[in-house]
Coordinates of C-alpha atoms in Angstrom, one line a residue:
Chain A
M21 CA 67.1 32.6 111.9
S22 CA 70.1 33.6 114.1
L23 CA 71.1 37.3 114.4
L24 CA 74.6 38.4 115.2
V25 CA 75.4 41.8 116.7
V26 CA 78.9 43.3 117.0
G27 CA 79.3 46.3 119.2
S28 CA 79.8 47.6 122.7
V29 CA 79.0 45.8 126.0
A30 CA 79.7 48.4 128.6
F31 CA 78.9 50.0 132.0
D32 CA 77.0 53.3 132.1
A33 CA 76.4 56.0 134.7
V34 CA 73.3 58.0 133.9
K35 CA 71.6 61.0 135.3
T36 CA 68.1 62.1 134.2
P37 CA 65.4 64.3 135.7
Y38 CA 64.0 61.1 137.3
G39 CA 67.1 59.9 139.1
Q40 CA 70.6 58.5 138.6
V41 CA 72.5 55.3 138.5
D42 CA 76.1 54.2 138.7
R43 CA 77.9 51.6 136.7
I44 CA 74.9 49.6 135.4
L45 CA 75.1 47.3 132.4
G46 CA 74.9 49.2 129.1
G47 CA 76.3 49.3 125.6
A48 CA 74.7 49.2 122.2
A49 CA 75.1 45.5 121.7
T50 CA 73.6 44.9 125.1
Y51 CA 70.4 46.9 124.4
F52 CA 70.2 45.5 120.9
S53 CA 70.6 41.9 121.9
L54 CA 68.1 42.1 124.8
A55 CA 65.5 43.7 122.5
A56 CA 66.1 41.3 119.6
S57 CA 66.1 38.2 121.9
F58 CA 62.3 38.4 122.1
F59 CA 62.1 37.6 118.4
T60 CA 65.0 35.3 117.5
Q61 CA 68.2 33.6 118.6
V62 CA 70.9 36.3 119.2
R63 CA 74.7 36.0 119.2
I64 CA 77.1 38.7 120.4
V65 CA 80.7 39.6 119.5
A66 CA 82.1 42.1 122.0
V67 CA 85.0 42.7 124.3
V68 CA 84.7 43.3 128.1
G69 CA 87.1 43.7 131.0
E70 CA 87.7 42.0 134.2
D71 CA 84.8 44.0 135.8
F72 CA 82.3 42.0 133.7
S73 CA 81.1 39.4 136.2
G74 CA 78.7 36.5 136.4
K75 CA 76.0 38.9 137.4
E76 CA 76.2 40.6 134.0
E77 CA 76.5 37.3 132.2
Q78 CA 73.3 36.2 133.8
V79 CA 71.4 39.0 132.2
F80 CA 72.2 37.6 128.8
H81 CA 71.7 34.0 129.8
D82 CA 68.3 34.8 131.1
R83 CA 67.3 35.9 127.6
H84 CA 69.1 32.9 126.0
I85 CA 71.6 35.1 124.2
D86 CA 74.7 33.4 123.0
I87 CA 77.7 35.3 124.6
S88 CA 80.4 32.8 123.6
G89 CA 81.6 35.6 121.2
I90 CA 82.2 38.0 124.1
V91 CA 86.0 38.1 124.7
R92 CA 87.3 39.0 128.1
E93 CA 90.5 41.0 128.2
K94 CA 92.7 42.4 131.1
G95 CA 91.6 45.8 132.1
K96 CA 88.3 47.5 132.4
S97 CA 85.1 47.4 130.3
F98 CA 84.0 50.5 128.2
F99 CA 82.5 53.0 130.6
W100 CA 80.2 55.9 129.7
A101 CA 78.7 58.6 132.0
G102 CA 76.1 61.0 130.7
K103 CA 73.1 63.0 131.7
Y104 CA 69.9 64.1 130.1
G105 CA 68.0 67.3 130.7
E106 CA 64.5 68.2 129.5
N107 CA 65.4 67.2 126.0
V108 CA 65.3 63.4 126.0
N109 CA 66.8 63.3 122.5
E110 CA 70.2 64.6 123.5
A111 CA 72.6 63.2 126.1
E112 CA 75.5 65.3 127.5
T113 CA 78.5 63.1 127.8
L114 CA 80.3 63.5 131.2
D115 CA 82.9 60.8 130.9
T116 CA 84.1 58.2 128.5
Q117 CA 86.7 55.5 129.4
L118 CA 87.3 53.2 126.5
G119 CA 89.2 50.6 128.5
V120 CA 89.6 47.3 126.7
F121 CA 87.3 48.6 124.0
A122 CA 90.1 50.8 122.6
A123 CA 91.8 47.7 121.2
F124 CA 88.6 46.0 120.0
N125 CA 89.3 44.1 116.9
P126 CA 86.3 41.8 116.4
Q127 CA 87.0 38.2 115.2
I128 CA 84.0 36.2 114.4
P129 CA 84.1 32.8 116.0
D130 CA 83.8 29.9 113.5
H131 CA 80.5 28.7 115.0
Y132 CA 79.0 32.2 114.3
K133 CA 80.0 32.4 110.6
D134 CA 76.8 30.8 109.3
T135 CA 74.7 33.7 110.8
E136 CA 72.5 35.1 108.1
Y137 CA 71.4 38.3 109.8
L138 CA 74.0 40.8 111.1
F139 CA 73.9 44.1 112.9
L140 CA 77.0 46.3 113.0
A141 CA 76.4 48.5 116.0
N142 CA 78.1 51.9 116.3
I143 CA 81.9 51.1 116.3
D144 CA 84.8 52.2 114.1
P145 CA 83.6 51.9 110.5
V146 CA 86.9 50.1 109.6
L147 CA 85.9 47.4 112.1
Q148 CA 82.4 47.3 110.7
V149 CA 83.7 46.6 107.2
N150 CA 86.1 44.1 108.5
V151 CA 83.3 42.2 110.3
R152 CA 81.2 42.2 107.2
S153 CA 84.0 40.6 105.2
Q154 CA 84.2 37.8 107.8
M155 CA 80.5 37.0 107.2
P156 CA 80.1 36.0 103.6
K157 CA 76.8 34.1 104.3
A158 CA 75.1 37.2 105.8
R159 CA 71.8 37.8 103.8
F160 CA 70.8 41.1 105.5
V161 CA 73.2 43.5 107.2
G162 CA 72.1 46.4 109.3
G163 CA 74.5 49.1 110.5
D164 CA 74.6 52.2 112.8
T165 CA 77.1 55.0 113.0
M166 CA 77.5 58.4 114.8
N167 CA 78.6 62.0 114.4
F168 CA 82.2 61.2 115.6
W169 CA 82.8 58.9 112.6
I170 CA 80.9 61.0 110.1
N171 CA 82.9 64.1 111.0
G172 CA 86.3 62.6 111.4
H173 CA 86.4 59.3 109.4
R174 CA 84.3 60.1 106.4
Q175 CA 86.0 57.8 103.9
N176 CA 85.7 54.9 106.3
V177 CA 82.0 55.6 106.8
D178 CA 81.5 55.7 103.1
A179 CA 83.1 52.3 102.8
M180 CA 80.8 51.0 105.6
L181 CA 77.7 52.4 103.7
R182 CA 78.5 50.2 100.8
N183 CA 78.6 47.2 103.1
V184 CA 75.2 47.4 104.7
D185 CA 71.7 46.7 103.4
A186 CA 70.0 48.9 105.9
L187 CA 71.4 51.9 107.8
L188 CA 69.8 52.9 111.0
I189 CA 70.6 56.5 112.2
N190 CA 68.9 59.5 113.7
D191 CA 67.8 62.8 112.3
T192 CA 71.0 64.7 113.2
E193 CA 73.2 62.0 111.9
A194 CA 71.3 61.8 108.6
K195 CA 71.5 65.6 108.0
L196 CA 75.2 65.5 108.8
L197 CA 75.9 62.5 106.6
A198 CA 74.1 64.1 103.6
R199 CA 75.1 67.6 104.4
D200 CA 71.5 68.6 103.8
A201 CA 69.1 70.3 106.3
S202 CA 66.1 68.7 104.7
L203 CA 65.5 65.3 106.1
P204 CA 63.6 63.8 103.0
R205 CA 66.3 65.1 100.7
A206 CA 69.1 63.9 103.0
A207 CA 67.4 60.4 102.9
Q208 CA 67.6 60.3 99.1
K209 CA 71.2 61.3 99.1
I210 CA 72.2 58.7 101.7
L211 CA 70.4 55.9 99.7
K212 CA 72.7 56.8 96.8
M213 CA 75.7 56.1 99.1
G214 CA 74.9 52.4 99.4
P215 CA 72.2 51.1 101.7
Q216 CA 69.0 49.8 100.0
A217 CA 67.0 50.8 103.1
L218 CA 67.5 53.8 105.4
V219 CA 65.8 53.9 108.8
I220 CA 65.8 57.4 110.3
K221 CA 64.9 57.5 113.9
H222 CA 63.0 60.7 114.9
G223 CA 63.1 60.2 118.7
E224 CA 59.7 61.0 120.2
Y225 CA 58.2 61.4 116.7
G226 CA 58.9 57.8 115.6
A227 CA 60.9 56.6 112.6
T228 CA 60.8 56.5 108.8
V229 CA 62.2 53.9 106.5
F230 CA 63.2 55.0 103.0
F231 CA 64.0 52.6 100.2
Q232 CA 66.1 52.7 97.1
D233 CA 64.1 52.2 93.9
G234 CA 63.6 48.5 93.6
A235 CA 65.1 47.7 97.0
F236 CA 64.5 44.1 97.9
G237 CA 62.0 44.0 95.1
I238 CA 59.4 45.8 97.3
G239 CA 59.1 49.3 95.8
R240 CA 60.4 52.6 97.1
H241 CA 57.5 54.1 99.1
P242 CA 58.6 55.2 102.5
F243 CA 56.9 54.0 105.7
R244 CA 56.5 55.7 109.0
A245 CA 56.2 54.1 112.4
P246 CA 55.1 56.0 115.6
T247 CA 56.4 56.0 119.1
L248 CA 54.2 56.1 122.1
P249 CA 53.6 59.5 123.7
I250 CA 55.3 58.7 127.0
E251 CA 54.8 61.2 129.8
V252 CA 57.7 59.9 131.9
V253 CA 60.9 59.0 130.0
T254 CA 62.9 57.7 132.9
D255 CA 66.1 57.0 130.9
P256 CA 66.4 57.5 127.1
T257 CA 69.8 55.6 127.0
G258 CA 69.6 52.6 124.6
A259 CA 66.3 53.6 123.0
G260 CA 67.9 53.7 119.5
D261 CA 69.7 50.4 120.0
S262 CA 66.6 48.8 121.4
F263 CA 64.7 50.0 118.3
A264 CA 67.4 48.4 116.1
G265 CA 67.1 45.2 118.1
G266 CA 63.4 45.0 117.6
F267 CA 63.7 45.9 114.0
M268 CA 66.5 43.4 113.1
G269 CA 65.1 40.7 115.5
Y270 CA 61.7 40.7 113.8
I271 CA 63.2 40.6 110.3
A272 CA 65.6 37.8 111.2
A273 CA 62.6 35.8 112.7
Q274 CA 60.6 36.1 109.4
G275 CA 63.4 34.8 107.1
K276 CA 62.1 36.8 104.2
L277 CA 62.1 40.5 103.2
T278 CA 58.7 41.7 102.1
R279 CA 57.3 45.2 102.4
D280 CA 55.0 44.0 105.1
V281 CA 57.9 42.5 107.1
F282 CA 59.7 45.9 106.9
K283 CA 56.6 47.7 108.1
R284 CA 56.0 45.4 111.1
A285 CA 59.8 45.5 111.9
M286 CA 59.5 49.3 112.1
F287 CA 56.6 48.9 114.5
Y288 CA 58.4 46.4 116.7
G289 CA 61.4 48.7 116.7
G290 CA 59.3 51.5 118.1
V291 CA 57.7 49.1 120.6
M292 CA 61.1 48.0 121.9
G293 CA 62.4 51.5 122.1
S294 CA 59.3 52.6 124.0
F295 CA 59.9 49.9 126.6
A296 CA 63.6 50.6 127.0
V297 CA 63.0 54.2 128.2
E298 CA 60.6 53.3 131.0
A299 CA 63.3 52.4 133.5
F300 CA 67.0 53.0 134.0
G301 CA 69.4 51.0 131.9
T302 CA 68.2 47.6 130.7
E303 CA 66.0 47.0 133.7
R304 CA 62.7 47.2 131.7
L305 CA 64.0 44.9 128.9
Q306 CA 65.2 42.4 131.4
K307 CA 61.7 42.1 133.0
L308 CA 59.7 42.3 129.8
K309 CA 57.3 39.6 128.8
R310 CA 56.4 38.7 125.2
E311 CA 52.7 39.3 125.9
E312 CA 53.5 42.9 126.8
I313 CA 55.2 43.4 123.4
D314 CA 52.1 42.1 121.6
E315 CA 49.8 44.4 123.7
R316 CA 51.9 47.4 122.9
Y317 CA 52.1 46.5 119.3
K318 CA 48.3 46.7 119.3
I319 CA 48.5 50.2 120.9
F320 CA 50.9 51.3 118.2
R321 CA 48.4 50.1 115.6
E322 CA 45.5 51.9 117.3
L323 CA 47.6 55.0 117.5
T324 CA 48.1 55.1 113.7
H325 CA 45.6 52.9 111.9
I326 CA 42.2 53.8 110.5
E327 CA 40.1 50.7 110.3
Chain B
M25 CA 27.1 71.0 107.2
S26 CA 28.4 74.6 107.0
L27 CA 31.6 75.6 108.6
L28 CA 32.4 79.2 109.7
V29 CA 35.9 80.5 110.1
V30 CA 36.7 83.8 111.8
G31 CA 40.2 85.1 111.3
S32 CA 42.6 87.0 109.2
V33 CA 42.4 87.6 105.4
A34 CA 45.7 89.3 104.6
F35 CA 48.5 90.0 102.2
D36 CA 51.9 88.3 102.7
A37 CA 55.4 88.9 101.4
V38 CA 57.4 85.7 101.7
K39 CA 61.0 84.7 101.1
T40 CA 62.2 81.1 101.2
P41 CA 65.2 79.2 99.8
Y42 CA 63.1 78.6 96.7
G43 CA 62.2 82.2 95.9
Q44 CA 60.2 85.2 97.0
V45 CA 56.8 86.8 96.5
D46 CA 55.4 90.2 97.3
R47 CA 51.8 91.0 98.5
I48 CA 50.1 87.8 97.7
L49 CA 46.8 86.7 99.2
G50 CA 47.3 85.2 102.7
G51 CA 46.0 85.0 106.2
A52 CA 44.8 82.2 108.4
A53 CA 41.2 82.3 107.4
T54 CA 42.2 82.3 103.7
Y55 CA 44.3 79.1 103.9
F56 CA 41.7 77.5 106.2
S57 CA 38.7 78.3 104.0
L58 CA 40.4 77.2 100.8
A59 CA 41.5 73.9 102.4
A60 CA 38.1 73.3 104.0
S61 CA 36.2 74.1 100.8
F62 CA 37.0 70.8 99.3
F63 CA 35.0 69.1 102.0
T64 CA 32.1 71.3 102.9
Q65 CA 30.3 74.7 102.5
V66 CA 32.6 77.4 104.1
R67 CA 31.7 80.9 105.4
I68 CA 34.2 83.6 106.5
V69 CA 34.0 86.5 108.9
A70 CA 37.0 88.8 108.4
V71 CA 38.0 92.4 107.8
V72 CA 39.9 93.7 104.8
G73 CA 41.0 97.1 103.5
E74 CA 40.5 98.9 100.3
D75 CA 43.4 97.0 98.7
F76 CA 41.3 93.8 98.7
S77 CA 40.1 93.7 95.1
G78 CA 37.9 91.7 92.9
K79 CA 40.9 89.5 92.0
E80 CA 41.2 88.3 95.6
E81 CA 37.4 87.9 95.9
Q82 CA 37.5 85.6 92.8
V83 CA 39.9 83.2 94.6
F84 CA 37.1 82.6 97.2
H85 CA 34.3 82.5 94.7
D86 CA 36.1 79.9 92.6
R87 CA 36.0 77.6 95.6
H88 CA 32.3 78.5 96.4
I89 CA 33.3 80.1 99.7
D90 CA 30.7 82.5 101.2
I91 CA 32.5 85.8 101.8
S92 CA 29.5 87.9 102.6
G93 CA 30.9 88.0 106.1
I94 CA 34.0 89.8 105.0
V95 CA 33.7 93.4 106.0
R96 CA 35.6 96.1 104.0
E97 CA 37.0 99.1 106.0
K98 CA 38.9 102.2 105.0
G99 CA 42.6 101.6 105.1
K100 CA 44.8 98.7 104.3
S101 CA 44.5 95.0 104.9
F102 CA 46.7 93.1 107.4
F103 CA 50.1 92.7 105.9
W104 CA 52.8 90.2 107.0
A105 CA 56.3 89.8 105.6
G106 CA 58.5 86.9 106.7
K107 CA 61.2 84.6 105.6
Y108 CA 62.1 81.0 106.1
G109 CA 65.6 79.5 106.3
E110 CA 66.6 75.9 106.3
N111 CA 64.2 75.2 109.2
V112 CA 60.8 75.2 107.5
N113 CA 59.1 75.0 110.9
E114 CA 60.0 78.6 111.9
A115 CA 59.4 81.9 110.1
E116 CA 61.3 85.0 110.8
T117 CA 58.9 87.9 110.8
L118 CA 60.3 90.9 108.9
D119 CA 57.3 93.2 109.0
T120 CA 53.8 93.3 110.4
Q121 CA 51.3 96.0 109.5
L122 CA 47.9 95.4 111.2
G123 CA 46.0 98.0 109.1
V124 CA 42.2 97.6 109.5
F125 CA 42.8 94.3 111.4
A126 CA 43.8 96.3 114.4
A127 CA 40.2 97.3 115.0
F128 CA 38.8 93.9 114.1
N129 CA 35.7 93.2 116.2
P130 CA 33.9 90.3 114.4
Q131 CA 30.1 90.5 114.3
I132 CA 28.5 87.3 113.0
P133 CA 25.9 88.1 110.3
D134 CA 22.4 86.8 111.1
H135 CA 22.4 84.4 108.1
Y136 CA 25.6 82.8 109.5
K137 CA 24.2 82.2 113.0
D138 CA 22.9 78.7 112.3
T139 CA 26.4 77.4 111.5
E140 CA 27.1 74.3 113.5
Y141 CA 30.8 74.0 112.9
L142 CA 33.1 77.0 113.9
F143 CA 36.8 77.6 113.7
L144 CA 38.3 80.4 115.7
A145 CA 41.6 81.1 113.8
N146 CA 44.5 82.8 115.6
I147 CA 43.1 86.2 116.7
D148 CA 42.9 88.0 120.1
P149 CA 41.4 85.4 122.5
V150 CA 38.9 88.0 123.8
L151 CA 37.5 88.2 120.3
Q152 CA 37.5 84.4 120.0
V153 CA 35.3 84.1 123.2
N154 CA 33.1 86.9 121.9
V155 CA 32.5 85.1 118.6
R156 CA 31.7 81.9 120.4
S157 CA 29.1 83.6 122.5
Q158 CA 27.4 84.8 119.2
M159 CA 27.1 81.2 118.0
P160 CA 24.9 79.3 120.4
K161 CA 24.0 76.7 117.8
A162 CA 27.7 75.7 117.2
R163 CA 28.0 72.0 117.9
F164 CA 31.8 71.7 117.5
V165 CA 34.2 74.6 117.9
G166 CA 37.9 74.5 116.9
G167 CA 40.4 77.1 117.9
D168 CA 44.0 78.2 117.4
T169 CA 46.3 80.6 119.3
M170 CA 50.0 81.6 119.3
N171 CA 52.9 82.5 121.6
F172 CA 52.0 86.2 121.6
W173 CA 48.7 85.6 123.3
I174 CA 50.0 82.8 125.6
N175 CA 52.8 85.0 126.9
G176 CA 51.0 88.3 127.2
H177 CA 47.3 87.5 127.5
R178 CA 47.2 84.4 129.5
Q179 CA 43.9 84.9 131.3
N180 CA 42.1 85.6 128.0
V181 CA 43.7 82.5 126.5
D182 CA 42.4 80.5 129.5
A183 CA 38.9 81.7 128.9
M184 CA 39.2 80.8 125.2
L185 CA 40.3 77.3 126.2
R186 CA 37.1 76.8 128.0
N187 CA 35.2 77.8 124.9
V188 CA 36.6 75.4 122.3
D189 CA 36.0 71.7 121.8
A190 CA 39.3 71.2 120.0
L191 CA 42.5 73.2 120.2
L192 CA 44.9 73.0 117.3
I193 CA 48.4 74.3 118.1
N194 CA 52.0 73.3 117.4
D195 CA 54.7 71.8 119.6
T196 CA 56.2 75.0 120.8
E197 CA 52.8 76.5 121.6
A198 CA 51.8 73.4 123.5
K199 CA 55.0 73.4 125.7
L200 CA 54.6 77.1 126.4
L201 CA 50.9 76.8 127.2
A202 CA 51.5 73.9 129.7
R203 CA 54.9 75.2 130.9
D204 CA 56.2 71.6 130.4
A205 CA 59.0 70.5 128.1
S206 CA 57.5 67.0 127.7
L207 CA 55.0 67.1 124.9
P208 CA 52.9 64.1 126.1
R209 CA 52.7 65.7 129.6
A210 CA 51.9 69.1 128.2
A211 CA 49.1 67.6 126.3
Q212 CA 47.5 66.1 129.4
K213 CA 47.8 69.5 131.2
I214 CA 46.2 71.4 128.3
L215 CA 43.3 69.0 128.2
K216 CA 42.6 69.9 131.8
M217 CA 42.3 73.5 130.8
G218 CA 39.2 73.0 128.8
P219 CA 39.3 71.4 125.3
Q220 CA 38.1 67.9 124.9
A221 CA 40.5 67.3 122.0
L222 CA 43.9 68.7 121.5
V223 CA 45.6 68.5 118.1
I224 CA 49.4 69.1 118.3
K225 CA 51.0 69.8 115.0
H226 CA 54.6 68.5 114.8
G227 CA 55.5 70.1 111.4
E228 CA 57.4 67.6 109.3
Y229 CA 56.7 64.8 111.8
G230 CA 52.9 65.0 111.4
A231 CA 50.4 65.6 114.2
T232 CA 48.9 63.9 117.2
V233 CA 45.3 64.3 118.6
F234 CA 44.9 63.7 122.4
F235 CA 41.5 63.4 124.0
Q236 CA 40.1 64.0 127.5
D237 CA 38.8 60.9 129.1
G238 CA 35.4 60.2 127.7
A239 CA 35.6 63.0 125.1
F240 CA 32.8 62.9 122.6
G241 CA 32.1 59.4 123.9
I242 CA 35.0 58.0 121.9
G243 CA 37.7 57.1 124.5
R244 CA 40.9 58.8 125.3
H245 CA 43.6 56.9 123.2
P246 CA 45.6 59.4 121.1
F247 CA 46.0 59.1 117.4
R248 CA 48.9 60.1 115.2
A249 CA 48.8 61.2 111.5
P250 CA 51.9 61.5 109.3
T251 CA 53.0 64.2 106.9
L252 CA 54.6 63.4 103.6
P253 CA 58.4 63.5 103.5
I254 CA 58.6 66.4 101.1
E255 CA 62.0 67.1 99.5
V256 CA 61.1 70.7 98.4
V257 CA 59.0 72.8 100.8
T258 CA 58.5 75.8 98.5
D259 CA 56.7 77.9 101.1
P260 CA 55.6 76.6 104.6
T261 CA 53.3 79.6 105.1
G262 CA 49.7 78.5 105.8
A263 CA 50.6 74.8 106.4
G264 CA 49.0 74.8 109.9
D265 CA 45.9 76.7 108.8
S266 CA 45.5 74.4 105.8
F267 CA 45.8 71.4 108.2
A268 CA 43.0 73.0 110.4
G269 CA 40.9 73.5 107.3
G270 CA 41.2 69.9 106.2
F271 CA 40.6 68.7 109.7
M272 CA 37.5 70.9 110.4
G273 CA 36.2 70.6 106.9
Y274 CA 36.2 66.8 107.0
I275 CA 34.5 66.8 110.4
A276 CA 31.8 69.3 109.3
A277 CA 31.1 67.2 106.3
Q278 CA 30.4 64.1 108.3
G279 CA 28.0 65.6 110.7
K280 CA 28.9 63.2 113.5
L281 CA 31.9 62.9 115.8
T282 CA 33.1 59.3 116.0
R283 CA 36.6 58.1 116.7
D284 CA 37.0 57.1 113.0
V285 CA 35.9 60.6 111.9
F286 CA 38.6 62.2 114.1
K287 CA 41.2 59.8 112.6
R288 CA 40.3 60.5 109.0
A289 CA 40.1 64.3 109.8
M290 CA 43.7 64.1 111.1
F291 CA 44.8 62.5 107.8
Y292 CA 42.9 65.0 105.7
G293 CA 44.5 67.8 107.8
G294 CA 47.9 66.4 107.0
V295 CA 47.0 66.0 103.3
M296 CA 45.9 69.6 103.0
G297 CA 49.0 70.9 104.8
S298 CA 51.2 68.8 102.5
F299 CA 49.7 70.5 99.4
A300 CA 49.8 74.0 100.8
V301 CA 53.6 74.0 101.0
E302 CA 54.2 72.9 97.4
A303 CA 53.9 76.4 96.0
F304 CA 54.0 80.0 97.3
G305 CA 50.9 81.3 99.1
T306 CA 47.6 79.7 98.2
E307 CA 48.6 78.9 94.7
R308 CA 48.6 75.1 95.1
L309 CA 45.3 75.1 97.0
Q310 CA 43.7 77.2 94.3
K311 CA 44.6 74.7 91.6
L312 CA 44.0 71.6 93.6
K313 CA 41.4 69.0 92.4
R314 CA 39.5 66.7 94.7
E315 CA 40.9 63.6 93.0
E316 CA 44.4 64.7 94.0
I317 CA 43.3 64.8 97.7
D318 CA 42.0 61.3 97.4
E319 CA 45.2 60.1 95.8
R320 CA 47.3 61.7 98.5
Y321 CA 45.1 60.3 101.2
K322 CA 45.9 56.9 99.8
I323 CA 49.7 57.7 100.0
F324 CA 49.3 58.8 103.6
R325 CA 47.6 55.4 104.4
E326 CA 50.4 53.5 102.6
L327 CA 52.9 55.5 104.5
T328 CA 51.5 54.4 107.9
H329 CA 49.3 51.3 107.6
I330 CA 50.1 47.6 107.8
E331 CA 47.6 45.7 105.9

């Protein structure tokens, strides 16, 4: 089944203890779509500027991602510069230039409107709700958000929460959203705000999915997926979006929502996140082969399963 | 097989967001032995003061723990007072009175010297090495330590590391010991210091065991065990020691060290830690039934396993 992602396609400058790069392809929708493309047909709605060239287009074409929904406007693409220190879970933002992204008002092309799986990457929650309303055929909708929206646009975030089936956020965002320092308690509070499933990403400790009672008819027991203990995290940028891409991509490819599908999706999310951080930007995802994903999935199983 | 633990038997005063208690039974060897007693025959070597009464003895007797190695000295037992805030992973120490523990110099009784499984709870590393040398028949030795020894008694800690088969510490201790902010890298450095297995406890995120290449003939792939997402952590005191008790107790009961035994031991460690925090002090462990352990083990599997 096709999967549509709406979010940022951008350029990043990143500095980590392992080096630095200038103006490489980035953005949540980019990482998401590359990761998801190993599982299913992916479509993107985004806006870019005149600096988005054939070179960048080729990255998507190589992974058979449909970018006919990427609109090109006069001006520059969204640009983010940040650096990571010893703590790979937190980036320090050095520069943000919204460019054409400031006026982003996503319109879903007609030929995308039959898409049954939808991911609302981290953008203004008003736009997320607007996109959802343009997609009446969507069967399963995932969404992301961040502290900026939770702190300053809470009512809009609340509306978004009622419009997604699964919310994918990290520990800090979950505690902020629920105003509760206990993660398990925060999870239960967030499930009451709308989403049937809540995926909390714990960085190097993996991720947990919590369910509403009776969600998707599969029961409410949570499920935890690991990450790989990685000694060299070259560039953490995009790990969370790559997780979301693996998670949503695997679900879209199955076409049904069983408990087992959710569990495997959590594992594939972790697998894709673990690849993303091995090189700067999207380099590792660009070079990745499907066999490598299967191999790492086995390592994730070995890391957690008692036979 | 029998399991011997050498460490503190103490009194604690604890304050958490869920209440407070004064002078209840505590100490690393207490939590450890109660948790391990559900799996195997446990023996303790410790020192207590005149305040250690028949009431406290009964707690051990009820779990068939051999306390003939607990020496009673004139003076008071070790006393610790602490409080926990929103972060259940870190205690603030309010008071420490070493009492008779200050002169603790553990002598292993002759009738304990055939014990094949040994746990050196967190005490002066000089004493840990001394105990190890009194136990030539020990087949598998686990050990714990803490920041105080790592920071101020490094050479003694290094000697201890060469005398244990498995080291069980938490994230902060591992990073401090290896002087490396990356946990996976810290793990590899610590394995080079001596222990064949390193168990790093991640608090609410579970625990990971790392192995030296060829350790116990079972290969070097790490293994991760979860903890339960617990909404109300009544009292985190003793969670790590209860983990160690479940881990070592299960291993001692098997009498062999396979990869599968290690994996299950990690799960039983997590299970015992998850019970310990449900009530103040050792209350939950005292009331626990073996069937509850089996039930929770199943929940841990469900939380992590794809069938």
